[in-house]
Phi, psi and omega in degrees: 000139192262165188298326181300318186291318174306317176299323176280358187282143184298149177293153165303317177306316176290322172296320175297327176300320185278322165310311178290328175298315186294326179294318180300323196275333175292338187263328197258162166288163180260137170262122173242128179254136174245111195259136166226175170255355179196162174287139169101005169294327173119033178307301176307309180302306179299327178288326178289323181299311184298313178312307185302320177300312184283344170281336180284333182275002176104001177277153182276091186253140170223157179264103175286316171205125174216123178262104179283341180057031174081010180271137192295317191287335182285309186291336172295319186290342182283340184299132177091343187272142170284125177251115186286136171308152180259145180282151176239113185263122181290129171213103176071041171073013179238129180265130181255136168277141178208168191284129173290094189283323182300312181308314184291321179299319187283328188282323184042064180285176171292312187231123169252138177261123185221118182267164177061059184309320185282008188292147172264124180285160183289149172312131178104349175291164178302299174260153182282321188242156181294324176296340178283330175291306185304319183297324183286329166307316182292325185288336177282000177095007175270130181268155208223130171240129185217162180238145183191141177272152190292336176284357180263357173283138189305316193288337181262001182311296185293327168303309179293329176292337177286324184276293205258358183072014170241138188262126182272132188258335181262120181233161186227127182303141184294342175306322178302314177302324182289319184293346189280133181287338179213145164233135185243105192286120181254119186227136165219161175300157178294325180302318176301308185300323182290332177288311166311326172293312180298337187261357178076032182272341187255294175234175173304156181307308186296328171291317186300319187284322186291321176293328173296326194269323185271311190243317174289061165269151184294327176289329179288314182298316179301311182304303170311315182294316178303312176301320180291320183295325175294319185287325177284332176289328163307312183290328180285323173308305182299323178296315182295320186292315185295329179288328176295310186300310189297322176267007180062027181283138193285142179188172180289134174229105180288161175293144176301127180273154180217118178252155187229135168235130172262115179257169177227005191099346185292169175296344194270357188300326185291323180295323185287332176299310182296319182292328192279316177305317181286327172299325178293306180312309186298319176270005180053051200228143171282141186224155192228155174237123182232158172221122188266109178268116178284169175293339182258018181285335179298339180266014168292155184292155182303321182302313184294330176283333166300314163317305172302308175306300192306311181298316183293326176289324171293328177287334181284311185295344183265004178106004185275162173262122171258151180200145186242134187244149162241137194194166175261331177248123185284323185290322173300312177311310185286322175295318170306320177292322181297311185296325178277356175241022171064036179285139178252341184221135178244130183253124178229169180262155175294127178301132177255011186278158177294169183289320189290332172289323173291339164292326184278332177215136179302127176301152180299326176299313185294326172300317186299312181298325177292320186273347201288335180061243188285335182294129172288149174243119186255128178257112186269120180268172176235140174296145177304336179281334177285326176300316181297325177283334174287329178282333180288329188276325191281337177302336180269016190287161182290139189292153187283135177287118177279003181288326174296320178296314178294324181290317181293326177295316181294331180291322189281329171288330178297328183279321166313306177314308181291337180282325179295329188282332179265354180312324190291335195250349179226152181290149182297327171305320180290345176295334186299330176298316175307311172306312179311309181295331176284341177288302183311313178300321169295324173306309179298312196262325187246352174109179189291316184295310182297334164312302185304310171306316169318305177305311180286324167291338174282342170295313184291310183301319182297322172294311185296316197266329204229355189245123179303131006270142188296151174055035166213160184264012179279150183242119174287317186252106173310336176298343189278343172305325181286325177287323170308305180306308189296316178304310188295301178299323184288321179301312180296314175300321168295326183300309190296310192288331182284332179284326171300312184298320178288329181293318179287327179294324174294322178282322180297325180292318181296325171292326185286317180293328170285338171281318186299310176308312185296326193291304188301314171303311171302315186299304184299312179297325172297322182287329179300129192250354187214164178308320188282322166312314191291300173301326180296325189283325176291313177298310187296306182313306188292305172310324179284328200261322172245010187039063180237152173289128186238154159213142181240117183249136177232143181296133166234102188075234182255007178224168179276145173231130165295112194256354181192136179205165173299151171313139171073004185270129186235149184240119171274179180308312192297301185308326192283319175311313191291309173308318174296319176297320180287329170300314182274342170260004177053038168232161178288159175200161189104210183294145183082358182245186172258001184238133167059050189288348175280002176292161182268353190233155164274117179250126184249118172292131177271083185245142178240188183299339193263313188210178173251126198254348184172197180218132181259123186252118195233124185239118191257153183302313185240138172301325189293327181294346173306329186243016166283135189279325178294322173295320182299320170310311179290317179297312167315318179281329174297310182303316174288317168301311172308314168319297181299321178295313175306319187282329171296315184289334181283312177302331189278332177297307186295321180293322172289327167299315178295337177281326181286320168311319183283313185294317182287333176294327179286327180290319173299323166302306175304316181300316176306311187293324181296307187296315172308316189292310179308318180283333190281309195303311177288324182302321178297320179291316181289320178289335186280323178304309177297319172308308184296318181288342177278310186286337188238026181298334181271332185271331175302139170288165183301310195294316177298321187284323172293332178294315179292322174304312180294328181294311184300319176313307186294316183293332179284322183296315184290323177297321183288326183281340173290318183293316182285341177282332177294319187292317174298330177290318171311302185308307185302313180296316185275356172084016186278351194268123179247116186294137169234084184281143174210163177290117187231150180266132185291335182293314177301325178299312186290322179297317192286322166307317183290314176308323187287325177266008191311306179306323178288328180298303191052241176263024173284138200268123180242120178260135180233120193245096179237127172280161189285350179246029184299141169276169172282150193233130173275131188203178167258109188301307189284336165274339173286319178303332182284336178288318180297328183294306181287353178272320181290336178285322176300311183289333170290333178285332198249003176238161187281152184300336189282332180270147171275177179231148182234139181240107177232164182221150188205131177262128177215132175038047168086013181226153169247131189247113184250123198237132171245124195228137168238193175224044167286192180298346193067193187229132179306150182299325179289346180265356191295332181279322194279349185296335179270007175286164175281142178055014172282132185221139170271165176306117195254148169306156191287151188068010169260127187241154177176168192262335192079023182254332192304305169312305188305317180294318174302322187287323172300313181296310177307317182291331180298329180271011182082004177253189180234159184211129178220158176248144174213137185283145179278163176274118184105002186103158177096183187219153181230139176238122185256130175254119178263110179242137174280143190276326181242000000 
C-alpha cells in the first residue's frame, strides 16, 4: 500500500464520529424539512408530492397534521393518504384543532406529515410548540416530513425584524435545522409569489391586500429569499465538509473556532445570543453562553432573574452550550472559562453606561480586553431604537427602597448627637473616628450605597457642627478640607470593602447550605439498604433543604407508582400523565420547563447512563423558584444522586439474587444427588428381586421365594414412605394441609403408631409410660400419628436392637408433652436445632438410610397444631424428642 493511500485514509476520530452519527440516526427518526421564504411558495404542496412518491414506493405514510387552506390542488394530493383525526383542545369555550400526538405514536407510521413546524399549540396541549411534538415523534423512531419558513428560525429573528419591520413570534430552534437529515428548498421568484397572492391562491382577497401592504413587499421577499438560499447553501457546505472529512479528501483545514458570549440579563442579551449564533454558523464553530452570578446576584429583582433564565433557554435552543458561573469578578470568570474551554473569540455588548460611571469603574468590555490575551473580543453595538427600548425596560425596575437611606440619615443624626455630648472632652479631629464607625456599621447593616451616603452626610455634619465657624459650611482653616476628603474617601473605601466581604460571606453561606444539603443526602443514600429507606431519605432531605413538597415515582409494571411523598401530597391523573411523559421521554416536564407547563410539579427523570429508573416530582413554595438557576442546579444534583443510589440498590439486589440463585442451584444439585440415590436404592432392590423371581420361579424353594417377596415388599414400602414424605413436605410448604381436629385419646394415638410399625419393630422392646388420667386432646389424629411414626422410625434406625425405646406422656401447665426416647449415639450439641431442617442429616452408622425429611415433616405438623418440638440428649447416652401440644 502506498504512502498516498495512507495519507488519504480517514482518521480514527473521523471514523468514530461517522460511526456515532450513524448509530444515533439509526435509533431516531429522520427529519426532512421543506424550507421556504414565505407563505405560498408551495412547501405543503412539495411535501405532499414527496409523500405520494414514498407511498407508491411502499412506505407507510400518514398525514398527522396538514393544512391545505382550502386549495384544491393541495386537497387533491391528500387523496389516497391516511389522514389522522385531529385533537380538539378546549380553550376559553372554543375547541381548537391540534395534532393528536398520542394517536400518531399509537399508529407508528414510517413517515408522518406535520405541517407548520413553528406553530404554537393551544393551551392545555402536551407541548407548547409543535416542533416539540416533532422532536418526540423523532425520538420514537418515526420519520417526519415538515414545512417551515426561514423567518421562523431563532437566530434570524432580529434580522427579520430589521428587514420587514414585523416581529415573528412563532420561532423554532436552529438545532432542528442541524438535526434534519435532508433539507429541501422550495423556491419560486418573488414576482410569481406576488402573482399567486393577487390571484387569491395564498390568502383571501382581504387578507392578501393587507399582506401585500405589510409583509409581501418585493424588497422583503427578495431579502427573505436570499436568507433561505444562504441557509440552504450553508447546510450543503456543511454536508460537503463532513463528506470530505469522513473520506479523508485532502483540502485546507483551518483551526477550529470556538465562540463564547457572556450575558447579564439585560434587554440586549437576546441580540448578543443571536449574533453569536450567526457568527458560529459562518465559522462552523462551537459556541458557549455563560452567565456569571456575583455574590450579590441573588439580590437581583425577580424580573432580571426570569430574563436570565429565558436567555439561557434561548441560547440552548439555538444550539449553544450554556453554563452558570459563580464568581466575584465577571471579567475574570469569563476569561478563565474561555481559556479552560479553548475559546478563540469572546462576544460582548457595547457598554451603555454614562461616561462618569465608566470613570468610577472600568467597563466590563475593557476588563475582558485587558485579561483576554490572545483571545479575540467582538464588541456588538446596539441600535438607538433598541437602546431606547432597553431604557424603557430598565425603567420598569423595582422602585428603590428608601428604608436604608433613611436609616443612614438616622445614624448620622445619632452620631452627631453623641459627638455633641462629648464635645467638651475631645478634640474635633478625634470625632472623625466616630463618624467612621457609623460608616462601618452602615456598610454591615444597610449595604454599600447607604454606607456611602452615611460617609457623605458625616462629612457635612462634621463640617456644620464641629469645624469653626460652627453652624455653617464655611471652613476657616483650609487644613480641614484634607480631613473632609480623607473622611469621605476612607469611608467609601471601607464601605466598599465591608460590602464586598458581606456579599462574599453570603455567597459562601449559600454555597455551604447547598454543599451540606448534598452531603446529608449522599450520606443518607449511602446508608440506605433498600428502596423504601432510600426514597424516604430523598423526600426528607429535599423537604428540609429547600422546603419543597416532593414525590418519588418508580415504575411498577407498565406504569409509575408513587412510592414516597411528602405528607398530604396527592397526585391526580393529570400529574401522573406528566410524570409518565417525563419518564418515557427522559426529559424534564411540568413547571419551569417548556413541556406540559400547566402541571403543578416539576418532574425530573432519575436517569443514569444506562436507563431511566423513575421520576422525581418537586413542588416549590414560589413559582419564581422554578426558574432560579441555583435551585434548578441543586434539584438536578438531587436527581442525579437519587438515580445513582437507586441503581446501586438495584445492582446490590441483583448481586444478592445471583448469590441466592447460585446457592439454590448448589442445594438443588445436592438434593437431586441425594434423592436420586434414595430413589434408586429401593428400586434396584425391587427390580433385582422381581428379575430373580421371573427367571427362577420354578427352581426356587418356597422359603426363598417368600424371602425375596418380603424384601421387595419392604423396599417398596420404604420407597412409598420416601415419596409420601416428599409430598407431605411439599403440601406443608404450600400450606395445603388442612387440620381436622377432634378430641383424641393419647393411648389410641400411641397404639395407632405402634400398629403402623409392627413389622419394623419386630422383637424390639418398646416401653410405653402413660398416666391413667390423661385428658382428651384436640388434634388431627391422622397427622399426629404420622408424627409419632416418624419419631419411632428415627429411633429404630439410630439405636441398637439390644436397647429399648421409651414412649411417655405428661400433662403440665395446660399442655401435653409426648416424648420418644432411645439409647442411641445421640446428636452433637451444635446440631440439636438443625436436625429439624429439610434434608439435614447427621453422620449416621453404616447401613442406616434416610432422606432427612422425617423430622422436618414432624416440625411442620406440630407447629400447625400450635405446638413445639425439640430434641435433647439423654444422660447416659441417647436422644429424646419432645412434642408439646396445647390442651386448650
